[in-house]
PDB file of C-alpha atoms and ligand atoms in Angstrom:
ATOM      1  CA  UNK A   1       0.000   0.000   0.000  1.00  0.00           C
ATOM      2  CA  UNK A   2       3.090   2.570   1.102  1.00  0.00           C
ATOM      3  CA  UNK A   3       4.607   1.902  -2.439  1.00  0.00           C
ATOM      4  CA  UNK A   4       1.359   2.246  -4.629  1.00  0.00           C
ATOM      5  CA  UNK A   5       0.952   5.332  -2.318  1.00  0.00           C
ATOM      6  CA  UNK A   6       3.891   6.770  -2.743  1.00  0.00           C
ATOM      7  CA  UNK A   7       3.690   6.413  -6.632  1.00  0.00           C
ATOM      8  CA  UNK A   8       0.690   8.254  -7.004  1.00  0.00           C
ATOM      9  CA  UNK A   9       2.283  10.889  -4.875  1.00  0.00           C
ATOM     10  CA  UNK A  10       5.509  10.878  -6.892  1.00  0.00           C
ATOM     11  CA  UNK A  11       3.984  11.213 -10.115  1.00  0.00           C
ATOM     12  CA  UNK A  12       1.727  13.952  -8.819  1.00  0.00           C
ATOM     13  CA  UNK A  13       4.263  16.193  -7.371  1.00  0.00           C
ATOM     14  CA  UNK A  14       6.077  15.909 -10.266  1.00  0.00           C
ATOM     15  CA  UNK A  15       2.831  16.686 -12.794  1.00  0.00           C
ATOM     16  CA  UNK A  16       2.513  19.669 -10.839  1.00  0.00           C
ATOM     17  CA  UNK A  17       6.440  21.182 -11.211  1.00  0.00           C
ATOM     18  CA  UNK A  18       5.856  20.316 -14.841  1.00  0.00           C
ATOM     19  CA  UNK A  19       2.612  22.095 -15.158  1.00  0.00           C
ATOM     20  CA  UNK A  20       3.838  25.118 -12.450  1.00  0.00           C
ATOM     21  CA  UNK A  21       7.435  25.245 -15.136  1.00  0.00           C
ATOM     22  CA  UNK A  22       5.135  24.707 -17.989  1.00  0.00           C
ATOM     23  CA  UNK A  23       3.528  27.690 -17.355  1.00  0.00           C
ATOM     24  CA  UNK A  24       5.365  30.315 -15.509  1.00  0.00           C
ATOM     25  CA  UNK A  25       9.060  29.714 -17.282  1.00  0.00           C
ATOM     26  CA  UNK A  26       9.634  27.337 -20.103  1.00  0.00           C
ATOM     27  CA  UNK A  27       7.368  25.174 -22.180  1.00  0.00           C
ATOM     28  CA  UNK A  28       7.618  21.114 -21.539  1.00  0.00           C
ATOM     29  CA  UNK A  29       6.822  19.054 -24.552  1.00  0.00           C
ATOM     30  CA  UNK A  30       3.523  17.188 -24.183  1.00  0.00           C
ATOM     31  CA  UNK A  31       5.642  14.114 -24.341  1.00  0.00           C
ATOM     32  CA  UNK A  32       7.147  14.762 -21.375  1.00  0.00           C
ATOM     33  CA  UNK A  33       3.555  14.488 -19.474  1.00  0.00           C
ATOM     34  CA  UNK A  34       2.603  11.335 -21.336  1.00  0.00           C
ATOM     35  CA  UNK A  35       5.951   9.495 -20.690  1.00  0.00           C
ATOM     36  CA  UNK A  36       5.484  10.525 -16.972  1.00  0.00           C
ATOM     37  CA  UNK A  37       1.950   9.147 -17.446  1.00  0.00           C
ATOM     38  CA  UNK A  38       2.798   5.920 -19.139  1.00  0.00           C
ATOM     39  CA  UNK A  39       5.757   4.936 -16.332  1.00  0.00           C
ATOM     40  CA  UNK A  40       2.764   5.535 -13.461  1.00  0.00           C
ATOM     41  CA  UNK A  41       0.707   3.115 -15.513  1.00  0.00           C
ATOM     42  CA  UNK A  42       3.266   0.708 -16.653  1.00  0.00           C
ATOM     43  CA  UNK A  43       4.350   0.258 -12.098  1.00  0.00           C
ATOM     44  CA  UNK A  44       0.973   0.513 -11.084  1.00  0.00           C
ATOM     45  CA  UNK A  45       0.088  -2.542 -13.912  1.00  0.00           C
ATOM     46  CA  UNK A  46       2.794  -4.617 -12.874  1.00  0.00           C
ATOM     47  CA  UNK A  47       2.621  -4.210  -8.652  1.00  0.00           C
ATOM     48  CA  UNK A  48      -1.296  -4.965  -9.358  1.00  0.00           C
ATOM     49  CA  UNK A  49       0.119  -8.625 -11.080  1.00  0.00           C
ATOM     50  CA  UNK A  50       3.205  -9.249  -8.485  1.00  0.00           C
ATOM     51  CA  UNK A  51       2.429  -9.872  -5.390  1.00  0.00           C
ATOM     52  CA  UNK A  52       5.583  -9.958  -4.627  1.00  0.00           C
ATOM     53  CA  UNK A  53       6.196  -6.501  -4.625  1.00  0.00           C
ATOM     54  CA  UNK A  54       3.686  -5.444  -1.734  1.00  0.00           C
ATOM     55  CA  UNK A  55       2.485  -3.168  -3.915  1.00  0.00           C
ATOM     56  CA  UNK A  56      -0.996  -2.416  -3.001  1.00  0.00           C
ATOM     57  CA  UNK A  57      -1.147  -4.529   0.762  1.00  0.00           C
ATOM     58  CA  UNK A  58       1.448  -6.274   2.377  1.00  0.00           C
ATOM     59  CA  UNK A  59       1.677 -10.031   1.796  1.00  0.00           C
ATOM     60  CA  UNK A  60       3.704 -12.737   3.293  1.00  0.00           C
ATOM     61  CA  UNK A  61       5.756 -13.890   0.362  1.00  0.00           C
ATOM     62  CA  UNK A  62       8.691 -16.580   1.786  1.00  0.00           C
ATOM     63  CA  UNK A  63      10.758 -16.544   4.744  1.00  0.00           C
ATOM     64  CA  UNK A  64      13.833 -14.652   4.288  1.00  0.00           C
ATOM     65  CA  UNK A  65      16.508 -15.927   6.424  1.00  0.00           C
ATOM     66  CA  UNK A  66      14.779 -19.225   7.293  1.00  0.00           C
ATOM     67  CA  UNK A  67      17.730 -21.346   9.324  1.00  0.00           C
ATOM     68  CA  UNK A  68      15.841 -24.332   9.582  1.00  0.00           C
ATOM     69  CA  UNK A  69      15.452 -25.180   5.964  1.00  0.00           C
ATOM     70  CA  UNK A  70      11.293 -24.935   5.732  1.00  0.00           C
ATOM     71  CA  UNK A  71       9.628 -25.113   2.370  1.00  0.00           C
ATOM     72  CA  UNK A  72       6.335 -24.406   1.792  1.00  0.00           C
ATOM     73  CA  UNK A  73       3.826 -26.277  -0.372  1.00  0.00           C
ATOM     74  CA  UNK A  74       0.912 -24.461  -1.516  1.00  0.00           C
ATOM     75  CA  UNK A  75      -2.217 -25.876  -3.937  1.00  0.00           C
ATOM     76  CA  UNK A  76      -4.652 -23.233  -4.926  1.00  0.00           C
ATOM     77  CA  UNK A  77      -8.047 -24.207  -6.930  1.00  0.00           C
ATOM     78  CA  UNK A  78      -9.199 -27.296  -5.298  1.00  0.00           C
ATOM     79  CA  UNK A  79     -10.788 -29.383  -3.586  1.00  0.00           C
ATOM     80  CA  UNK A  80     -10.681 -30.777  -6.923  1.00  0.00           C
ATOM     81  CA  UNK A  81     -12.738 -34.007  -7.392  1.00  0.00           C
ATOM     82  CA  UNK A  82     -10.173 -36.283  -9.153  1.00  0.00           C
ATOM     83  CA  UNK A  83      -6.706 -34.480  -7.817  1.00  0.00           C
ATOM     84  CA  UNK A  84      -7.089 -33.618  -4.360  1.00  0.00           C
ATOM     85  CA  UNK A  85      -7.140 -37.092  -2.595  1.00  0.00           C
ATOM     86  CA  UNK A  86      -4.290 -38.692  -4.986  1.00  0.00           C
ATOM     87  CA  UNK A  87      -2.015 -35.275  -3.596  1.00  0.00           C
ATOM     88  CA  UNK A  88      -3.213 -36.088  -0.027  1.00  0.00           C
ATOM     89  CA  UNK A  89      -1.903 -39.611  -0.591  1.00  0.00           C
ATOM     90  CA  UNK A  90       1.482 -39.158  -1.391  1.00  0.00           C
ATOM     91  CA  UNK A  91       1.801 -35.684   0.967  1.00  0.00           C
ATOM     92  CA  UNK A  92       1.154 -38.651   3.562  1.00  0.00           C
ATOM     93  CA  UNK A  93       3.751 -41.168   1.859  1.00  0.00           C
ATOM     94  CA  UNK A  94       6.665 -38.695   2.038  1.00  0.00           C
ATOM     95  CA  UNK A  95       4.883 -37.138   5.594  1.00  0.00           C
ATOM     96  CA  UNK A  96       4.951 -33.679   4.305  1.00  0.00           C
ATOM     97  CA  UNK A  97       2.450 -30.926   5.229  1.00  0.00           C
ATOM     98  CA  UNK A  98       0.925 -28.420   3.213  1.00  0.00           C
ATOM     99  CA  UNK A  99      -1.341 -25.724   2.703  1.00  0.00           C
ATOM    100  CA  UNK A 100      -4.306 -25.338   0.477  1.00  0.00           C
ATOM    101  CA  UNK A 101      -6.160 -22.265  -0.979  1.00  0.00           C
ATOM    102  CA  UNK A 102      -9.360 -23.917  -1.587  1.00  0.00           C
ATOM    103  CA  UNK A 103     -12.438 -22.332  -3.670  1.00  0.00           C
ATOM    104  CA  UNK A 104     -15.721 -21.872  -2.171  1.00  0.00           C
ATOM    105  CA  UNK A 105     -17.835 -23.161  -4.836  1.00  0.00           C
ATOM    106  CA  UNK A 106     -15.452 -25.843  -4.586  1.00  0.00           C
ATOM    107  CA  UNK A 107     -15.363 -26.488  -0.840  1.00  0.00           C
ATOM    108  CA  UNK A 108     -19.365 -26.624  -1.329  1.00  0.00           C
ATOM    109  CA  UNK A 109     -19.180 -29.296  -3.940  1.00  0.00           C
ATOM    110  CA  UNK A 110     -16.967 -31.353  -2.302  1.00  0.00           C
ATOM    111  CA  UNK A 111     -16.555 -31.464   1.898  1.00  0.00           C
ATOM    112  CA  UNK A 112     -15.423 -34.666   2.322  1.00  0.00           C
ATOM    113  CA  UNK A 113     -12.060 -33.138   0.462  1.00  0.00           C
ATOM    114  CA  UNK A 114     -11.977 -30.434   2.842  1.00  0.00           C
ATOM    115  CA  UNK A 115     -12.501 -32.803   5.682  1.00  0.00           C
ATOM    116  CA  UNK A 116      -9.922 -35.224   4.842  1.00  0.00           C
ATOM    117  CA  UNK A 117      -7.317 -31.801   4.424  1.00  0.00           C
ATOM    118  CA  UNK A 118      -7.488 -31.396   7.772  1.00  0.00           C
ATOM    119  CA  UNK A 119      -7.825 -34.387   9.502  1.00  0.00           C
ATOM    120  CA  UNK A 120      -4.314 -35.161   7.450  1.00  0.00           C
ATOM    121  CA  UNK A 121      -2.978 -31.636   9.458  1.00  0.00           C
ATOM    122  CA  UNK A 122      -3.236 -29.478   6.473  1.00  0.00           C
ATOM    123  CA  UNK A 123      -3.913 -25.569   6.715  1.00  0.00           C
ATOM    124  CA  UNK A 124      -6.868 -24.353   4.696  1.00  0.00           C
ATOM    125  CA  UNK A 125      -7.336 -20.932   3.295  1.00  0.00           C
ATOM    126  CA  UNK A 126      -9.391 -18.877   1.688  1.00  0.00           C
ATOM    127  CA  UNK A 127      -9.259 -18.338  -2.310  1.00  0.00           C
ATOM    128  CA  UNK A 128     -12.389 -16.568  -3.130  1.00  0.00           C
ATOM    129  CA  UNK A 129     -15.783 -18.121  -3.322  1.00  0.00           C
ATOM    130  CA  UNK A 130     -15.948 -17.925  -7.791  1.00  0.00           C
ATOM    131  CA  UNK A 131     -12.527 -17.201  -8.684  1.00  0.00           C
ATOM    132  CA  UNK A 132     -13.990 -15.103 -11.268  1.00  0.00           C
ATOM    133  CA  UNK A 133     -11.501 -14.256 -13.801  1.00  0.00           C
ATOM    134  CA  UNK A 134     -12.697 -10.616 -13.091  1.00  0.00           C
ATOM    135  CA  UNK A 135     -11.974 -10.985  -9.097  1.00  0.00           C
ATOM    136  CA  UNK A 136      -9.298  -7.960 -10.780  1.00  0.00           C
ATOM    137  CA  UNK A 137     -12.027  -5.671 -11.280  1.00  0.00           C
ATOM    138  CA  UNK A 138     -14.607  -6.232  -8.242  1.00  0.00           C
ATOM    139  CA  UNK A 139     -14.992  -3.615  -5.719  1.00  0.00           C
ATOM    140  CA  UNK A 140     -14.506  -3.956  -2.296  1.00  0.00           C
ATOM    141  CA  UNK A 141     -17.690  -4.855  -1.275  1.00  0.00           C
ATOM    142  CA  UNK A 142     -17.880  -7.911  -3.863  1.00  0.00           C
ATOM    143  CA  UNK A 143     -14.651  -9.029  -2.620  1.00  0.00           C
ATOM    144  CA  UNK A 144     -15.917  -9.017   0.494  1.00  0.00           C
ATOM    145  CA  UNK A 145     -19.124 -11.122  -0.318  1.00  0.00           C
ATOM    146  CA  UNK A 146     -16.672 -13.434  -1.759  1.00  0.00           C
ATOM    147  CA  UNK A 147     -14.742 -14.017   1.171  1.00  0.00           C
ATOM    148  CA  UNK A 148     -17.429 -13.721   3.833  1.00  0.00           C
ATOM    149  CA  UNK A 149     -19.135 -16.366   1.632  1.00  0.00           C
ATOM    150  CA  UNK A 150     -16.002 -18.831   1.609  1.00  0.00           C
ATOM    151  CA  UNK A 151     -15.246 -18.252   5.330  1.00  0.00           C
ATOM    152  CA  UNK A 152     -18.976 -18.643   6.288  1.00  0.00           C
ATOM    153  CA  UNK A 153     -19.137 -22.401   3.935  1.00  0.00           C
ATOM    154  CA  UNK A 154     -16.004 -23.564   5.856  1.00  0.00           C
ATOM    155  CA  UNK A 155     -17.486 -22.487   9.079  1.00  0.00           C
ATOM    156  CA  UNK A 156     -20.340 -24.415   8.977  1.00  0.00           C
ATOM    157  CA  UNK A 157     -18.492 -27.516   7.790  1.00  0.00           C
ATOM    158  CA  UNK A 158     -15.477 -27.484  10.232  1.00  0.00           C
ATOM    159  CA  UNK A 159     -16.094 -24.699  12.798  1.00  0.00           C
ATOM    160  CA  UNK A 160     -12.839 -23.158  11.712  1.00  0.00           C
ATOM    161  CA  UNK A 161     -13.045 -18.987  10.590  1.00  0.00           C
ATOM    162  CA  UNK A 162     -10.476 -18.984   7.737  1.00  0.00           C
ATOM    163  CA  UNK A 163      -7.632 -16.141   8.549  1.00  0.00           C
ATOM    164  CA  UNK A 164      -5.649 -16.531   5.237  1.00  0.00           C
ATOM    165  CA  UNK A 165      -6.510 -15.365   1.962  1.00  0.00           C
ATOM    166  CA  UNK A 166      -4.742 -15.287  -1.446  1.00  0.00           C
ATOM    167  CA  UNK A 167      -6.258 -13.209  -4.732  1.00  0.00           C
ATOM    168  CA  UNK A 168      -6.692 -15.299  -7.516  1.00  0.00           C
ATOM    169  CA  UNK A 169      -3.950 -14.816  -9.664  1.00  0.00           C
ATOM    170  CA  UNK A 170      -1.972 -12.853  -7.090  1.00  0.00           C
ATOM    171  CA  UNK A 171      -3.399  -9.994  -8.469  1.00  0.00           C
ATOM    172  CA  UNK A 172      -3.962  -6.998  -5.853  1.00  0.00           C
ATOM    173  CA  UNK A 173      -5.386  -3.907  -6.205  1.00  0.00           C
ATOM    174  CA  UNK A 174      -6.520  -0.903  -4.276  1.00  0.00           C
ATOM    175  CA  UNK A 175     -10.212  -2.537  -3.842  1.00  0.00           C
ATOM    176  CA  UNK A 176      -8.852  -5.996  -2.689  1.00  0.00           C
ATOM    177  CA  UNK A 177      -6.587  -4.182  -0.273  1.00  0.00           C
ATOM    178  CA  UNK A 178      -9.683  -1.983   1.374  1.00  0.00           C
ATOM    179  CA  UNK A 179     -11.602  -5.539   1.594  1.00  0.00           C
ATOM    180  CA  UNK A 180      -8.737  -7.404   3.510  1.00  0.00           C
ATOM    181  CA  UNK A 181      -8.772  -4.375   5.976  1.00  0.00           C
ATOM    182  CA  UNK A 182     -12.461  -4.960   6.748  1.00  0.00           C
ATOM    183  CA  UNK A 183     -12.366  -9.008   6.581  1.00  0.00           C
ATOM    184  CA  UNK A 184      -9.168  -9.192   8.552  1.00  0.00           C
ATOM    185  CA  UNK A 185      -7.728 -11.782   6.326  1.00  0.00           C
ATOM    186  CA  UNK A 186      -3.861 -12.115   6.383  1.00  0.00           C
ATOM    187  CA  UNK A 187      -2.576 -12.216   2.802  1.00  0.00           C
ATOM    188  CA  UNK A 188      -0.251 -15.018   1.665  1.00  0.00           C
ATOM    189  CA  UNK A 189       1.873 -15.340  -1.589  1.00  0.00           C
ATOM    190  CA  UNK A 190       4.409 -17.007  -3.256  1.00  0.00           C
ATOM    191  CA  UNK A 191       8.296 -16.270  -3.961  1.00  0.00           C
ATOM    192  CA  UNK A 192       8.240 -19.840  -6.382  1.00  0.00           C
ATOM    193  CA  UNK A 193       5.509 -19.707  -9.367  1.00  0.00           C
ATOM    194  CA  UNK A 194       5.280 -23.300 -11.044  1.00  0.00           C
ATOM    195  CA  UNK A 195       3.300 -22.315 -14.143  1.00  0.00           C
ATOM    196  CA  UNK A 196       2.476 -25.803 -13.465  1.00  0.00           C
ATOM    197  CA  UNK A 197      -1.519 -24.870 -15.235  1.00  0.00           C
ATOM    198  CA  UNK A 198       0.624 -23.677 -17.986  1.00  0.00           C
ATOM    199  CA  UNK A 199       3.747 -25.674 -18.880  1.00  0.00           C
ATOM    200  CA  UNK A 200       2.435 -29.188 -20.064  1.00  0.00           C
ATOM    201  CA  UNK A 201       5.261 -31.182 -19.276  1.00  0.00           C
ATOM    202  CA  UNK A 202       6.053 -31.815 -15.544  1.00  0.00           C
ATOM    203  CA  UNK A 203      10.111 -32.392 -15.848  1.00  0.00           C
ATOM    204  CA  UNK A 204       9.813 -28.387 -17.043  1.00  0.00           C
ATOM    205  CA  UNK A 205       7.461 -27.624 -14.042  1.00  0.00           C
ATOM    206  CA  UNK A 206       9.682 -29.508 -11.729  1.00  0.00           C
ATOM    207  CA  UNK A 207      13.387 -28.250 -13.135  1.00  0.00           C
ATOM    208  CA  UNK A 208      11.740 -24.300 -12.668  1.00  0.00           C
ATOM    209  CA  UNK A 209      10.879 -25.359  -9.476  1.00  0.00           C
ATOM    210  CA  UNK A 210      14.091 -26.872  -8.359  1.00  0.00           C
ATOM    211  CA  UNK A 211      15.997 -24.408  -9.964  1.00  0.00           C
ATOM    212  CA  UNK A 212      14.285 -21.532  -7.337  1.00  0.00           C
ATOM    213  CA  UNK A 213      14.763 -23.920  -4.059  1.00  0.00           C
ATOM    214  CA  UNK A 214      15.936 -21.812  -1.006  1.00  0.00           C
ATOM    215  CA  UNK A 215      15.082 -22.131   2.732  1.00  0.00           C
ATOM    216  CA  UNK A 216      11.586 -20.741   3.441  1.00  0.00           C
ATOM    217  CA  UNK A 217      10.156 -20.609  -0.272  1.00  0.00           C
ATOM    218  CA  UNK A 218       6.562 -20.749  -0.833  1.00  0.00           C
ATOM    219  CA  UNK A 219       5.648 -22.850  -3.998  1.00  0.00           C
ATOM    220  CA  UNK A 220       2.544 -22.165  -5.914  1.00  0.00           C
ATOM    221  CA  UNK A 221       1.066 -25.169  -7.077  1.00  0.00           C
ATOM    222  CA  UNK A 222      -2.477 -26.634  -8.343  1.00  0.00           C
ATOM    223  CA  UNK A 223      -4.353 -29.377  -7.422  1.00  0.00           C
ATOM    224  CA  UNK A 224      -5.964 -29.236 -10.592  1.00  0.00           C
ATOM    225  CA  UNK A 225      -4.391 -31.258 -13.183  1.00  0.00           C
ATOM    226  CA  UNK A 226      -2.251 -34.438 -13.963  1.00  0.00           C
ATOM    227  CA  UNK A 227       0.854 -33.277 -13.921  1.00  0.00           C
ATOM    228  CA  UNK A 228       0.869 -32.806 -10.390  1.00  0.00           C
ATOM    229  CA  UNK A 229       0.958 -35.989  -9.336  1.00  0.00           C
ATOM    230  CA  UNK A 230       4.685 -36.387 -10.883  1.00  0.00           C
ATOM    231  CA  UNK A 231       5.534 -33.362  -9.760  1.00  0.00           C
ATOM    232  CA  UNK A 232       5.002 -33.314  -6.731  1.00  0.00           C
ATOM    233  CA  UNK A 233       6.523 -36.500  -6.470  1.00  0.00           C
ATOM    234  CA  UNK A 234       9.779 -35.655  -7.792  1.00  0.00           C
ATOM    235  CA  UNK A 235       9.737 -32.566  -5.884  1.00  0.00           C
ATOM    236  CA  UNK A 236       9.123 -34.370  -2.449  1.00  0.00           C
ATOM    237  CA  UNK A 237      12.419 -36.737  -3.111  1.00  0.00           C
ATOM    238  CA  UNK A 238      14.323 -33.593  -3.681  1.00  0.00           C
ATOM    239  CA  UNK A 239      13.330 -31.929  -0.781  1.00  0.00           C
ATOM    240  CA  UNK A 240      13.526 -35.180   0.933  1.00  0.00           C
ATOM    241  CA  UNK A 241      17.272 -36.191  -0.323  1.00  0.00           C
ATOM    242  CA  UNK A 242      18.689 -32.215   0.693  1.00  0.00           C
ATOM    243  CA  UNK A 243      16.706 -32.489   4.145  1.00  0.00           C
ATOM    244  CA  UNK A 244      14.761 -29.931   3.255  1.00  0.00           C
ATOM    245  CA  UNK A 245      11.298 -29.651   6.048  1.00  0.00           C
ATOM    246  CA  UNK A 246       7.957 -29.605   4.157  1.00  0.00           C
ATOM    247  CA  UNK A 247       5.650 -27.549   6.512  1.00  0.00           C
ATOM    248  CA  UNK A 248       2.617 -25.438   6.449  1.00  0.00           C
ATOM    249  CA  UNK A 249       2.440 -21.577   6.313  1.00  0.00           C
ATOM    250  CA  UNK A 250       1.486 -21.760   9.845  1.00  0.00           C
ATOM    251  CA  UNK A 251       4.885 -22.979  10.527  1.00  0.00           C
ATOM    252  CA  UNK A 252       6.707 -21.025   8.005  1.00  0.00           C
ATOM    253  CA  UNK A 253       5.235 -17.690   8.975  1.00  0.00           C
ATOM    254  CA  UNK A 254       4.206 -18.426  12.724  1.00  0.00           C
ATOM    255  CA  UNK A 255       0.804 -16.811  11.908  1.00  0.00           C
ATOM    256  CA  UNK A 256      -2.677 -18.291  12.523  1.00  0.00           C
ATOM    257  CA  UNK A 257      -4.317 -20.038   9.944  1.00  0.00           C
ATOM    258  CA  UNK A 258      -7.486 -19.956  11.871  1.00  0.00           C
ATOM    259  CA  UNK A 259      -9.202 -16.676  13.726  1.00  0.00           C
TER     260      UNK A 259
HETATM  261 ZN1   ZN B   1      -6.369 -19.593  -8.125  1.00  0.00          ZN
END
């Protein structure tokens, strides 16, 4: 919020000396104004798509420092019908623990998933109830809705209130960030992003990933699609073989998953 703040402020103190020269000593090409413009747009555009950058609201993104060699597993998108259980399955084989960012419409269709999360000692958090693909251009009282609406499903199914959130596609913005002050949610992120819904072959999703390995990452992952399944496999061996810890945000961060 400080940075997106402070941009606006930048770029408006320095319209003004352009507009105050413009006028009183020397003319400033119109270019000038537009290039000033176009840089304000150009940050804004990409703090709104890295959350990474704390642009709009602060978010925790990794553990910096992390002594005890903690990684992170996130899944965002699920429960998913035909993924979810098979990822549960080998998180228990290799005794890892890991944190999902589960849909609401999902979490309605499918409790038993949900239930079977947490009796395995998963964390749970909140991903929006639609994950519209224009979550990006709600105000702040529909992104409320959407995360009362998740946190008030889960509720009623495990008694939990949900205390993280992450924005579909990491993508922030001013409205997002007024919501999360009324809802209370903590934000989570990533510092590793798989493109594992993107990249179709899971040695490519897996070398990115392992490429990016350092003490108290957070991976973004889906429990979504097929590749998973070998990904996540060859990524718990790794972890496994360089005694890396697989824990939950709650660990990694030391915040409460649940209010
Ligand atoms: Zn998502």
């Amino acid at each position: 919020m400080i940075f997106f703040k402070n941009t606006n402020y930048t770029v408006v103190v320095l319209l003004i000396s352009l507009f105050i020269c413009d006028f009183y000593f020397t003319p400033i090409p119109a270019g000038i104004f537009l290039f000033l413009i176009a840089c304000w747009f150009l940050i804004t555009t990409l703090g709104s798509f890295n959350i990474k950058w704390n642009y709009h609201l602060k978010a925790f993104n990794g553990h910096k420092n992390n002594a005890k060699k903690q990684i992170a597993l996130t899944f965002d998108d699920g429960p998913n019908e035909k993924f979810t259980q098979q990822v549960l399955d080998l998180l228990k084989k290799h005794q890892a623990t890991a944190t999902f960012f589960c849909i609401g419409k999902n979490i309605e269709k499918h409790p038993e998933l949900v239930k079977s999360i947490l009796k395995d000692g998963h964390v749970i958090g909140n991903h929006t109830y639609s994950h519209s693909n224009f979550f990006g251009f709600y105000n702040a009282k529909k992104v409320i809705i959407e995360l009362e609406k998740t946190n008030a499903l889960v509720k009623s199914q495990t008694h939990k209130e949900l205390n993280y959130f992450r924005p579909p596609f990491g993508v922030t913005n001013p409205a997002i960030s007024k919501a999360i002050k009324h809802t209370k949610h903590t934000v989570f992120g990533w510092n590793i992003r798989s493109y594992d819904t993107v990249l179709k072959d899971d040695k490519k999703i897996t070398s990115r990933i392992l490429k990016r390995i350092s003490p108290g990452a957070i991976i973004l992952l889906h429990d979504t699609h097929d590749r998973i399944i070998p990904v996540l496999e060859q990524l718990l061996i790794f972890l496994q073989e360089n005694n890396y810890q697989t824990v939950s945000l709650e660990t990694l961060s030391d915040i409460k998953a649940y209010a």
